[in-house]
Amino acid sequence: LDWSSDEDDDGAGPSGSGGGESSKKRTSGKPGWGGWGGNKGHVHGLDRKLAAARAADADARSTAKRPAFALRDAPASDARRGARGTNGDAGNFSANSPGVGARRGGAPEPLAAMFGDALPADAIEDVYRQCGCSVESAIEALLALTTNGDDKKRAERDPTATADATAPSPSSSSERAGPDLWDALPAELRLLVLDHLGPKDAARAARTCRDLAETVRAWRANKKHVAPPATLTVAGVCSLLRAYPNLESVSLRRCAKKHGCLRDVSDVFRVLRAAASGPAARTLRSIDLEGCDVADADVVALLETFATFPEPEGTAEYPISELKLGKCARVTDKALAALAAHPAGRALRSVSVAGTAVTAAGAKAALGGVAAGGFPLLERFDFSGCLDAKGAVALPPLATVKALRALYLPALTALTAQLPNHAGLVEMHVSQCVNLTSLHVSAASLKRLNASQCKRLSRLELHCLSLEALNLQHCSSLTGPLAFNCRGLSEELNVSGCVSLRTEALRAMAAGSPALLRFRMEGCASLEGELLFASRALREVVADGCGRLVSLRIAAPLTRVSARRCKSLTAVWIEPPPDLEEGGDGDGDHDAGPISVSIHSLRLDLRNCVSLTRLVGIRAAALEGRLDADLVGCLSLPQNARPPGRIRE
């Protein structure tokens, strides 16, 4: 063996015996290699052995992939006919047929003759044995192997030239194909399948066949909302919007300049003109331009794009009723004032300027109605995240809005909504206003109020007779409402995380809500002493983590009570609901008669109440099999106080 560089081609045995060019190359070697030269050193004898082994492996692989004798330019069906013979004698090929016997220790001679050049002898023998020693079955299997290998090889060489050759014949494809499940689906299920695809994937599916094209066309006709993907170009978005004839809303937030193709306001105008000139111009009602590069002077012009003239000299009509301008940083109070003064803005019923430069004064003017220069038909208004909305805000009495969203306004300090009885405000969300200290709401029609995570809220006045759900989660500075007149509160009262809320205030809130179904007070660390509830409607009470609560007494038709990790809780009373004379005045739907509690099952979760010593009022439910209790970690509860039945301890 001789160590030398790649360039040595004389190969000649031990060092010093090569001579010629080899010797010259060795003397000009890389420093540190002892004068043996070259950047890549090899052992000559070992290189030749490895090269020979690699060549043998390559020849074996090419031989294994070589197709059968008559299959290179003929279809598989012709090859099968040639292998079986032309006189119908293929059925006579078998291992026991005379003259066609198997070779000793191998496959029959016809198989070796037909496929010996394409497959190794041991592979032919294995296929023959796996086919139950049937020559005809082995021919079918070996033909499939050789044709697949040949087709793959030809497809890698020239995909276009072998497209026709590799395509299965109609007879063979019909034999192998199963039932067509797509054709078996009804039209409604086909449309549901396409609902899981995006507009771009649906367009690709429409190009596959005529049947799918008709299905996609029907799906587009039923589609009411579309949001073009960010990967499309401006021309692609325009073409996409023209393909949906009955659109009601279009969202361009995914195509905004940060991720998509709408780089400036000219691109936005181009897309909206395409939508206005398409078949959906008469049905389009909502435009979402969140994140687009739109300024104050562009807002009115964008809506004018959709103007229609029913008569040659008639007044223009504007079909757009919902406009979303969220995160358009160049939109200010001027855009709202221009919209309110234009006929296109007077038709708007929903406006969103969340995350823009709109101030509290601009929002108040927009909500003031026609008298204050606002929108006359406005029903939904969202100015969440407007960092310029500062100070105290008072809703105008003539506001027509039904849903108001004012989330994450860090500079808002006070919010007042004193509305007349005929006002239509139904939903109000003022969550995450971290500097809000005062909230005064007087709205007879308000049904849902969310003031969660207002950490500095300390003054709360509510006069909402129709309120159904109230969320005050994590208002950590709230000790109690100054006024709480919400006798219609029926769905849920959530004061979880109000660590400063007092027991007396909580009792007053519960007493002022006789129709309440769910009461959540997790983590109210200031609750102490005894907590008493008496209601003929209450179903769920959750008081987890109230560490200073000593006793819990509830008289209601309960289905769930949870007081986990109440380390000071010593006693729990579950009593029947009060009678009509004791607990109600007969003015509510829930006070219409006695309530039977025997049909309700009770789930009691008192895990890790380490000081619990008494459980009262649950033995009857346990004996009737209606109790599911979890008392894990109640180490102080004596055995005789534990109820029978399904108890986890």
Short mmCIF file of C-alpha atoms in Angstrom, two decimals, residues 130-615:
data_model
loop_
_atom_site.label_atom_id
_atom_site.label_comp_id
_atom_site.label_asym_id
_atom_site.label_seq_id
_atom_site.Cartn_x
_atom_site.Cartn_y
_atom_site.Cartn_z
CA GLN A 130 -45.08 -16.20 -2.27
CA CYS A 131 -47.60 -16.62 -5.11
CA GLY A 132 -48.32 -20.18 -4.03
CA CYS A 133 -46.12 -21.77 -6.73
CA SER A 134 -48.50 -20.48 -9.39
CA VAL A 135 -46.75 -19.45 -12.59
CA GLU A 136 -49.59 -17.19 -13.76
CA SER A 137 -49.73 -15.30 -10.43
CA ALA A 138 -45.96 -14.98 -10.40
CA ILE A 139 -46.01 -13.52 -13.94
CA GLU A 140 -48.52 -10.87 -12.83
CA ALA A 141 -46.44 -9.93 -9.77
CA LEU A 142 -43.13 -9.84 -11.66
CA LEU A 143 -44.63 -7.78 -14.46
CA ALA A 144 -45.85 -5.25 -11.90
CA LEU A 145 -42.35 -5.03 -10.40
CA THR A 146 -40.56 -4.55 -13.70
CA THR A 147 -43.06 -2.11 -15.21
CA ASN A 148 -43.09 0.08 -12.07
CA GLY A 149 -39.32 0.26 -12.01
CA ASP A 150 -39.13 1.01 -15.72
CA ASP A 151 -41.83 3.69 -15.50
CA LYS A 152 -40.10 5.43 -12.62
CA LYS A 153 -36.80 5.38 -14.45
CA ARG A 154 -38.30 6.78 -17.64
CA ALA A 155 -40.23 9.43 -15.66
CA GLU A 156 -36.99 10.62 -14.04
CA ARG A 157 -35.31 10.84 -17.46
CA ASP A 158 -38.11 12.61 -19.33
CA PRO A 159 -41.41 13.24 -17.50
CA THR A 160 -43.19 14.69 -20.56
CA ALA A 161 -42.23 11.92 -22.91
CA THR A 162 -43.44 9.17 -20.59
CA ALA A 163 -46.71 10.76 -19.56
CA ASP A 164 -48.75 8.79 -22.07
CA ALA A 165 -46.84 5.59 -21.51
CA THR A 166 -47.25 5.65 -17.74
CA ALA A 167 -50.95 6.52 -17.85
CA PRO A 168 -53.03 3.44 -17.02
CA SER A 169 -55.40 2.14 -19.62
CA PRO A 170 -59.14 2.63 -19.04
CA SER A 171 -59.70 -1.04 -18.46
CA SER A 172 -56.88 -1.45 -15.94
CA SER A 173 -57.76 1.76 -14.03
CA SER A 174 -61.40 0.73 -13.74
CA GLU A 175 -60.32 -2.66 -12.42
CA ARG A 176 -58.04 -1.22 -9.74
CA ALA A 177 -60.06 1.87 -8.69
CA GLY A 178 -62.51 1.66 -5.83
CA PRO A 179 -65.84 3.44 -5.49
CA ASP A 180 -65.81 7.17 -6.27
CA LEU A 181 -66.64 8.60 -2.84
CA TRP A 182 -66.66 12.20 -4.07
CA ASP A 183 -69.51 11.46 -6.49
CA ALA A 184 -71.38 9.65 -3.72
CA LEU A 185 -71.39 12.73 -1.48
CA PRO A 186 -74.45 14.98 -1.59
CA ALA A 187 -74.00 18.58 -2.70
CA GLU A 188 -74.28 19.94 0.84
CA LEU A 189 -71.39 17.78 2.09
CA ARG A 190 -69.24 18.80 -0.88
CA LEU A 191 -69.72 22.44 0.05
CA LEU A 192 -68.80 21.65 3.67
CA VAL A 193 -65.59 19.99 2.48
CA LEU A 194 -64.67 23.08 0.48
CA ASP A 195 -65.34 25.25 3.53
CA HIS A 196 -62.16 23.79 5.04
CA LEU A 197 -60.12 25.07 2.08
CA GLY A 198 -58.98 28.60 1.52
CA PRO A 199 -59.80 30.62 -1.60
CA LYS A 200 -56.46 29.74 -3.18
CA ASP A 201 -56.84 25.98 -2.62
CA ALA A 202 -60.40 26.09 -3.92
CA ALA A 203 -59.15 27.77 -7.11
CA ARG A 204 -56.59 24.98 -7.57
CA ALA A 205 -59.27 22.34 -7.06
CA ALA A 206 -61.44 24.00 -9.70
CA ARG A 207 -58.73 23.40 -12.33
CA THR A 208 -58.61 19.63 -11.87
CA CYS A 209 -61.84 18.56 -13.58
CA ARG A 210 -65.18 19.83 -14.76
CA ASP A 211 -67.07 18.27 -11.85
CA LEU A 212 -64.91 19.99 -9.24
CA ALA A 213 -65.11 23.24 -11.17
CA GLU A 214 -68.91 23.17 -10.96
CA THR A 215 -68.76 22.33 -7.24
CA VAL A 216 -66.35 25.19 -6.55
CA ARG A 217 -68.57 27.53 -8.57
CA ALA A 218 -71.55 26.57 -6.41
CA TRP A 219 -69.44 26.99 -3.26
CA ARG A 220 -68.40 30.47 -4.34
CA ALA A 221 -72.02 31.37 -5.00
CA ASN A 222 -72.89 30.50 -1.37
CA LYS A 223 -69.81 32.14 0.16
CA LYS A 224 -70.62 35.29 2.17
CA HIS A 225 -67.19 36.21 3.54
CA VAL A 226 -63.72 36.03 2.03
CA ALA A 227 -60.27 36.98 3.33
CA PRO A 228 -57.64 36.78 0.55
CA PRO A 229 -54.35 35.19 1.68
CA ALA A 230 -51.18 37.19 2.03
CA THR A 231 -49.38 35.24 -0.72
CA LEU A 232 -51.48 36.67 -3.55
CA THR A 233 -50.52 39.65 -5.67
CA VAL A 234 -52.75 42.69 -6.10
CA ALA A 235 -53.99 41.34 -9.44
CA GLY A 236 -54.68 38.00 -7.80
CA VAL A 237 -56.75 39.62 -5.04
CA CYS A 238 -58.78 41.54 -7.64
CA SER A 239 -59.43 38.39 -9.63
CA LEU A 240 -60.39 36.51 -6.48
CA LEU A 241 -62.98 39.07 -5.42
CA ARG A 242 -64.59 39.01 -8.87
CA ALA A 243 -65.08 35.24 -8.60
CA TYR A 244 -67.52 35.44 -5.65
CA PRO A 245 -70.90 36.78 -6.80
CA ASN A 246 -72.74 36.98 -3.46
CA LEU A 247 -70.14 38.31 -1.03
CA GLU A 248 -71.33 40.27 1.97
CA SER A 249 -68.02 41.01 3.70
CA VAL A 250 -64.39 41.31 2.59
CA SER A 251 -61.38 41.37 4.92
CA LEU A 252 -58.05 42.70 3.65
CA ARG A 253 -56.21 42.49 6.96
CA ARG A 254 -54.11 39.56 5.77
CA CYS A 255 -53.04 41.51 2.70
CA ALA A 256 -51.97 44.59 4.65
CA LYS A 257 -48.57 46.12 4.01
CA LYS A 258 -46.87 44.34 6.91
CA HIS A 259 -47.33 40.84 5.47
CA GLY A 260 -49.21 41.09 2.16
CA CYS A 261 -49.33 42.82 -1.19
CA LEU A 262 -51.18 46.07 -0.33
CA ARG A 263 -48.16 48.32 0.02
CA ASP A 264 -49.94 51.69 -0.18
CA VAL A 265 -53.36 53.23 -0.51
CA SER A 266 -53.32 52.95 -4.32
CA ASP A 267 -53.32 49.17 -4.03
CA VAL A 268 -56.28 49.37 -1.63
CA PHE A 269 -58.20 51.52 -4.11
CA ARG A 270 -57.42 49.07 -6.90
CA VAL A 271 -58.77 46.11 -4.93
CA LEU A 272 -61.92 47.93 -3.82
CA ARG A 273 -62.63 49.10 -7.38
CA ALA A 274 -62.39 45.48 -8.49
CA ALA A 275 -64.87 44.47 -5.80
CA ALA A 276 -67.22 47.33 -6.71
CA SER A 277 -67.14 46.45 -10.41
CA GLY A 278 -67.65 42.73 -9.81
CA PRO A 279 -70.85 40.74 -9.38
CA ALA A 280 -70.79 41.22 -5.58
CA ALA A 281 -71.20 45.00 -5.75
CA ARG A 282 -74.92 44.75 -5.01
CA THR A 283 -74.50 42.42 -1.97
CA LEU A 284 -71.31 43.70 -0.31
CA ARG A 285 -71.98 45.24 3.11
CA SER A 286 -68.78 45.02 5.19
CA ILE A 287 -65.19 46.15 4.47
CA ASP A 288 -62.29 45.32 6.82
CA LEU A 289 -59.17 47.44 6.16
CA GLU A 290 -57.30 46.64 9.36
CA GLY A 291 -53.61 47.47 9.08
CA CYS A 292 -53.87 49.07 5.63
CA ASP A 293 -52.13 52.35 4.81
CA VAL A 294 -55.24 54.54 4.92
CA ALA A 295 -55.29 58.22 5.94
CA ASP A 296 -58.08 60.66 6.88
CA ALA A 297 -58.50 61.93 3.32
CA ASP A 298 -58.88 58.42 1.91
CA VAL A 299 -61.70 57.08 4.08
CA VAL A 300 -64.59 58.87 2.36
CA ALA A 301 -63.14 58.21 -1.10
CA LEU A 302 -62.98 54.49 -0.34
CA LEU A 303 -66.69 54.38 0.43
CA GLU A 304 -67.52 56.46 -2.63
CA THR A 305 -66.08 53.64 -4.72
CA PHE A 306 -69.22 51.60 -3.98
CA ALA A 307 -71.71 54.34 -4.85
CA THR A 308 -74.61 53.23 -7.03
CA PHE A 309 -77.12 55.32 -8.98
CA PRO A 310 -80.50 53.57 -9.36
CA GLU A 311 -81.64 56.14 -11.91
CA PRO A 312 -79.65 58.14 -14.44
CA GLU A 313 -80.13 61.32 -12.43
CA GLY A 314 -81.00 59.80 -9.07
CA THR A 315 -79.31 60.22 -5.73
CA ALA A 316 -76.28 58.06 -5.02
CA GLU A 317 -76.77 55.10 -2.69
CA TYR A 318 -74.03 53.58 -0.56
CA PRO A 319 -74.46 49.91 0.35
CA ILE A 320 -71.57 49.62 2.86
CA SER A 321 -72.91 49.45 6.42
CA GLU A 322 -69.82 48.20 8.30
CA LEU A 323 -66.35 49.72 8.13
CA LYS A 324 -63.32 48.50 10.09
CA LEU A 325 -60.26 50.73 10.21
CA GLY A 326 -58.41 49.03 13.05
CA LYS A 327 -54.66 49.66 13.34
CA CYS A 328 -54.75 52.32 10.62
CA ALA A 329 -52.33 54.62 12.43
CA ARG A 330 -53.06 57.64 10.18
CA VAL A 331 -56.79 57.71 10.96
CA THR A 332 -57.76 60.48 13.42
CA ASP A 333 -60.84 62.40 14.54
CA LYS A 334 -60.95 64.13 11.15
CA ALA A 335 -61.82 60.85 9.44
CA LEU A 336 -64.78 60.29 11.79
CA ALA A 337 -66.02 63.85 11.28
CA ALA A 338 -65.75 63.56 7.49
CA LEU A 339 -67.59 60.24 7.52
CA ALA A 340 -70.39 61.53 9.72
CA ALA A 341 -70.93 64.50 7.37
CA HIS A 342 -70.91 62.44 4.17
CA PRO A 343 -73.91 60.45 2.87
CA ALA A 344 -71.71 57.35 2.70
CA GLY A 345 -71.00 57.61 6.43
CA ARG A 346 -74.60 58.20 7.35
CA ALA A 347 -75.43 54.69 6.14
CA LEU A 348 -72.88 53.08 8.46
CA ARG A 349 -74.17 50.93 11.31
CA SER A 350 -70.86 49.56 12.59
CA VAL A 351 -67.54 51.43 12.81
CA SER A 352 -64.26 50.20 14.28
CA VAL A 353 -61.32 52.55 14.84
CA ALA A 354 -59.47 50.29 17.30
CA GLY A 355 -55.78 51.07 17.56
CA THR A 356 -55.98 54.37 15.68
CA ALA A 357 -55.23 57.98 16.70
CA VAL A 358 -58.86 58.77 17.59
CA THR A 359 -59.29 60.71 20.83
CA ALA A 360 -62.03 60.66 23.47
CA ALA A 361 -63.55 63.83 22.00
CA GLY A 362 -63.74 62.26 18.55
CA ALA A 363 -65.38 59.12 19.89
CA LYS A 364 -67.91 61.17 21.86
CA ALA A 365 -68.79 63.22 18.78
CA ALA A 366 -69.24 60.07 16.69
CA LEU A 367 -71.62 58.61 19.30
CA GLY A 368 -73.65 61.79 19.71
CA GLY A 369 -76.06 61.23 16.85
CA VAL A 370 -77.14 63.78 14.27
CA ALA A 371 -77.44 66.62 16.77
CA ALA A 372 -73.80 66.33 17.80
CA GLY A 373 -72.50 65.68 14.29
CA GLY A 374 -72.28 61.93 14.67
CA PHE A 375 -73.56 58.87 12.85
CA PRO A 376 -77.37 58.72 12.84
CA LEU A 377 -77.69 54.93 12.44
CA LEU A 378 -74.63 53.77 14.38
CA GLU A 379 -75.21 50.55 16.36
CA ARG A 380 -71.72 49.18 17.04
CA PHE A 381 -68.65 51.28 17.86
CA ASP A 382 -65.18 50.07 18.81
CA PHE A 383 -62.36 52.39 19.85
CA SER A 384 -60.29 49.89 21.83
CA GLY A 385 -56.59 50.53 22.06
CA CYS A 386 -56.81 54.23 21.15
CA LEU A 387 -53.96 55.52 23.28
CA ASP A 388 -55.01 59.15 22.73
CA ALA A 389 -58.35 58.61 24.48
CA LYS A 390 -57.57 60.26 27.81
CA GLY A 391 -59.36 61.55 30.87
CA ALA A 392 -63.06 61.19 31.61
CA VAL A 393 -65.58 60.17 28.94
CA ALA A 394 -69.35 60.57 29.18
CA LEU A 395 -71.58 58.96 26.60
CA PRO A 396 -74.07 61.41 25.09
CA PRO A 397 -77.69 60.76 26.12
CA LEU A 398 -78.83 60.59 22.50
CA ALA A 399 -76.40 57.84 21.55
CA THR A 400 -77.94 55.18 19.31
CA VAL A 401 -75.18 52.64 19.79
CA LYS A 402 -76.15 49.11 20.91
CA ALA A 403 -72.68 47.65 21.48
CA LEU A 404 -69.72 49.67 22.77
CA ARG A 405 -66.17 48.35 23.03
CA ALA A 406 -63.55 50.39 24.88
CA LEU A 407 -60.90 47.81 25.78
CA TYR A 408 -57.33 48.66 26.74
CA LEU A 409 -57.55 52.41 27.14
CA PRO A 410 -54.67 53.01 29.56
CA ALA A 411 -55.29 56.79 29.80
CA LEU A 412 -59.03 56.57 30.52
CA THR A 413 -59.83 57.55 34.11
CA ALA A 414 -63.64 57.72 34.30
CA LEU A 415 -66.54 56.50 32.19
CA THR A 416 -70.14 57.57 32.62
CA ALA A 417 -73.13 56.26 30.70
CA GLN A 418 -76.39 57.80 31.91
CA LEU A 419 -78.85 56.92 29.19
CA PRO A 420 -82.62 57.33 29.01
CA ASN A 421 -84.93 54.35 29.16
CA HIS A 422 -85.44 54.31 25.41
CA ALA A 423 -81.68 54.04 24.72
CA GLY A 424 -80.67 50.84 22.96
CA LEU A 425 -77.31 50.05 24.62
CA VAL A 426 -77.18 46.25 25.09
CA GLU A 427 -73.46 45.35 25.45
CA MET A 428 -70.62 47.30 27.01
CA HIS A 429 -66.99 46.19 27.31
CA VAL A 430 -64.46 48.31 29.20
CA SER A 431 -61.95 45.61 30.07
CA GLN A 432 -58.23 46.24 30.76
CA CYS A 433 -58.56 49.97 31.38
CA VAL A 434 -55.86 49.87 34.01
CA ASN A 435 -56.26 53.51 35.16
CA LEU A 436 -60.05 53.58 35.23
CA THR A 437 -61.15 54.58 38.74
CA SER A 438 -64.84 55.39 38.31
CA LEU A 439 -67.56 53.59 36.36
CA HIS A 440 -71.14 54.81 36.45
CA VAL A 441 -73.64 53.05 34.19
CA SER A 442 -77.36 53.71 34.13
CA ALA A 443 -78.93 51.93 31.17
CA ALA A 444 -82.27 50.19 31.39
CA SER A 445 -81.66 47.95 28.36
CA LEU A 446 -78.07 46.90 29.12
CA LYS A 447 -77.71 43.10 29.27
CA ARG A 448 -73.95 42.40 29.40
CA LEU A 449 -71.23 44.45 31.13
CA ASN A 450 -67.55 43.49 31.17
CA ALA A 451 -65.27 45.62 33.36
CA SER A 452 -62.64 42.98 34.13
CA GLN A 453 -58.98 43.79 34.86
CA CYS A 454 -59.64 47.42 35.74
CA LYS A 455 -57.17 47.25 38.61
CA ARG A 456 -57.78 50.77 39.96
CA LEU A 457 -61.55 50.73 39.80
CA SER A 458 -62.84 51.79 43.21
CA ARG A 459 -66.14 53.59 42.48
CA LEU A 460 -68.84 51.45 40.86
CA GLU A 461 -72.46 52.48 40.39
CA LEU A 462 -74.81 50.26 38.42
CA HIS A 463 -78.49 50.89 37.67
CA CYS A 464 -79.20 48.25 35.05
CA LEU A 465 -82.52 46.49 35.59
CA SER A 466 -82.12 44.25 32.52
CA LEU A 467 -78.51 43.22 33.19
CA GLU A 468 -77.95 39.47 32.72
CA ALA A 469 -74.17 38.99 33.04
CA LEU A 470 -71.61 41.07 34.99
CA ASN A 471 -67.86 40.45 34.89
CA LEU A 472 -65.67 42.25 37.44
CA GLN A 473 -62.70 39.89 37.43
CA HIS A 474 -59.43 41.16 38.92
CA CYS A 475 -60.71 44.59 39.92
CA SER A 476 -58.28 44.47 42.79
CA SER A 477 -59.10 47.92 44.22
CA LEU A 478 -62.87 47.42 44.39
CA THR A 479 -64.14 47.11 47.97
CA GLY A 480 -67.81 47.22 47.07
CA PRO A 481 -70.26 48.95 44.72
CA LEU A 482 -71.61 52.31 45.76
CA ALA A 483 -74.94 51.41 44.13
CA PHE A 484 -76.07 48.05 42.80
CA ASN A 485 -79.53 47.92 41.29
CA CYS A 486 -79.45 44.88 39.01
CA ARG A 487 -82.43 42.75 39.94
CA GLY A 488 -82.50 41.17 36.48
CA LEU A 489 -78.99 39.68 36.84
CA SER A 490 -79.61 36.05 35.88
CA GLU A 491 -76.69 34.40 34.06
CA GLU A 492 -73.48 35.06 35.96
CA LEU A 493 -71.85 37.37 38.49
CA ASN A 494 -68.06 37.03 38.40
CA VAL A 495 -65.97 38.83 41.03
CA SER A 496 -62.97 36.47 40.94
CA GLY A 497 -59.69 38.12 41.85
CA CYS A 498 -61.32 41.08 43.61
CA VAL A 499 -58.95 40.80 46.55
CA SER A 500 -60.32 43.89 48.31
CA LEU A 501 -64.03 42.99 48.09
CA ARG A 502 -65.70 42.86 51.52
CA THR A 503 -68.09 40.21 52.77
CA GLU A 504 -70.89 42.71 53.40
CA ALA A 505 -70.68 44.07 49.86
CA LEU A 506 -70.79 40.56 48.42
CA ARG A 507 -73.85 39.69 50.49
CA ALA A 508 -75.61 42.83 49.25
CA MET A 509 -74.79 42.01 45.62
CA ALA A 510 -76.13 38.47 46.04
CA ALA A 511 -79.28 39.69 47.79
CA GLY A 512 -79.90 42.21 45.00
CA SER A 513 -79.79 39.45 42.35
CA PRO A 514 -82.61 37.02 43.19
CA ALA A 515 -82.57 35.38 39.73
CA LEU A 516 -78.80 34.71 39.61
CA LEU A 517 -77.72 31.24 38.43
CA ARG A 518 -73.89 31.30 38.78
CA PHE A 519 -71.79 33.11 41.36
CA ARG A 520 -67.97 33.02 41.01
CA MET A 521 -65.70 34.52 43.67
CA GLU A 522 -62.35 32.72 43.38
CA GLY A 523 -59.41 34.37 45.08
CA CYS A 524 -61.39 36.96 47.06
CA ALA A 525 -58.85 37.11 49.86
CA SER A 526 -60.75 39.74 51.91
CA LEU A 527 -63.87 37.61 52.40
CA GLU A 528 -64.03 36.54 56.03
CA GLY A 529 -66.44 35.13 58.55
CA GLU A 530 -69.68 33.57 57.41
CA LEU A 531 -71.03 33.88 53.88
CA LEU A 532 -74.78 33.37 53.49
CA PHE A 533 -76.76 32.93 50.27
CA ALA A 534 -80.52 32.38 50.05
CA SER A 535 -81.98 32.08 46.57
CA ARG A 536 -84.56 30.07 44.75
CA ALA A 537 -82.60 30.23 41.45
CA LEU A 538 -78.90 29.81 42.37
CA ARG A 539 -77.29 26.70 40.83
CA GLU A 540 -73.51 27.15 41.08
CA VAL A 541 -71.26 28.72 43.71
CA VAL A 542 -67.47 28.79 43.23
CA ALA A 543 -65.41 30.18 46.12
CA ASP A 544 -61.97 28.63 45.57
CA GLY A 545 -59.01 30.21 47.33
CA CYS A 546 -60.95 32.35 49.82
CA GLY A 547 -58.43 31.79 52.58
CA ARG A 548 -60.19 33.80 55.35
CA LEU A 549 -63.69 32.39 54.84
CA VAL A 550 -64.83 30.50 57.95
CA SER A 551 -68.27 29.11 57.06
CA LEU A 552 -70.41 28.82 53.96
CA ARG A 553 -74.20 28.56 54.29
CA ILE A 554 -76.25 28.27 51.10
CA ALA A 555 -80.00 27.81 50.83
CA ALA A 556 -80.62 27.17 47.13
CA PRO A 557 -81.30 24.36 44.61
CA LEU A 558 -77.59 23.85 44.00
CA THR A 559 -75.95 21.57 41.46
CA ARG A 560 -72.32 22.55 42.12
CA VAL A 561 -70.39 23.93 45.09
CA SER A 562 -66.63 24.43 44.93
CA ALA A 563 -64.55 25.80 47.80
CA ARG A 564 -61.09 24.37 47.22
CA ARG A 565 -58.06 25.57 49.17
CA CYS A 566 -60.13 27.51 51.71
CA LYS A 567 -57.74 26.82 54.56
CA SER A 568 -59.89 28.52 57.26
CA LEU A 569 -63.23 26.99 56.21
CA THR A 570 -64.68 24.94 59.07
CA ALA A 571 -68.33 24.30 58.14
CA VAL A 572 -70.48 24.01 55.00
CA TRP A 573 -74.31 24.04 55.13
CA ILE A 574 -76.39 23.05 52.11
CA GLU A 575 -80.05 23.79 52.80
CA PRO A 576 -83.27 23.67 50.76
CA PRO A 577 -84.25 26.88 48.97
CA PRO A 578 -86.41 29.33 50.90
CA ASP A 579 -90.17 29.35 50.46
CA LEU A 580 -91.89 32.10 48.55
CA GLU A 581 -92.88 33.96 51.73
CA GLU A 582 -89.35 33.81 53.17
CA GLY A 583 -87.10 34.40 50.23
CA GLY A 584 -89.02 36.25 47.56
CA ASP A 585 -91.66 38.82 46.84
CA GLY A 586 -93.32 37.07 43.89
CA ASP A 587 -92.24 39.53 41.19
CA GLY A 588 -89.94 37.25 39.21
CA ASP A 589 -90.24 34.22 37.01
CA HIS A 590 -88.02 32.23 39.36
CA ASP A 591 -90.40 32.82 42.30
CA ALA A 592 -93.42 31.22 40.70
CA GLY A 593 -93.72 28.28 43.12
CA PRO A 594 -91.81 25.73 45.17
CA ILE A 595 -88.75 24.16 43.61
CA SER A 596 -88.10 20.43 44.00
CA VAL A 597 -84.45 19.64 44.69
CA SER A 598 -84.79 15.88 44.55
CA ILE A 599 -84.20 15.82 40.81
CA HIS A 600 -80.86 17.68 41.00
CA SER A 601 -77.51 16.02 41.50
CA LEU A 602 -74.94 17.87 43.63
CA ARG A 603 -71.24 18.07 42.89
CA LEU A 604 -69.29 19.10 46.00
CA ASP A 605 -65.59 19.96 45.68
CA LEU A 606 -63.87 20.76 48.99
CA ARG A 607 -60.34 19.64 48.28
CA ASN A 608 -57.57 20.78 50.62
CA CYS A 609 -59.90 22.45 53.13
CA VAL A 610 -57.66 21.42 55.99
CA SER A 611 -59.81 23.00 58.75
CA LEU A 612 -63.17 21.56 57.65
CA THR A 613 -65.00 19.81 60.50
CA ARG A 614 -68.72 19.91 59.59
CA LEU A 615 -70.82 19.04 56.54
#
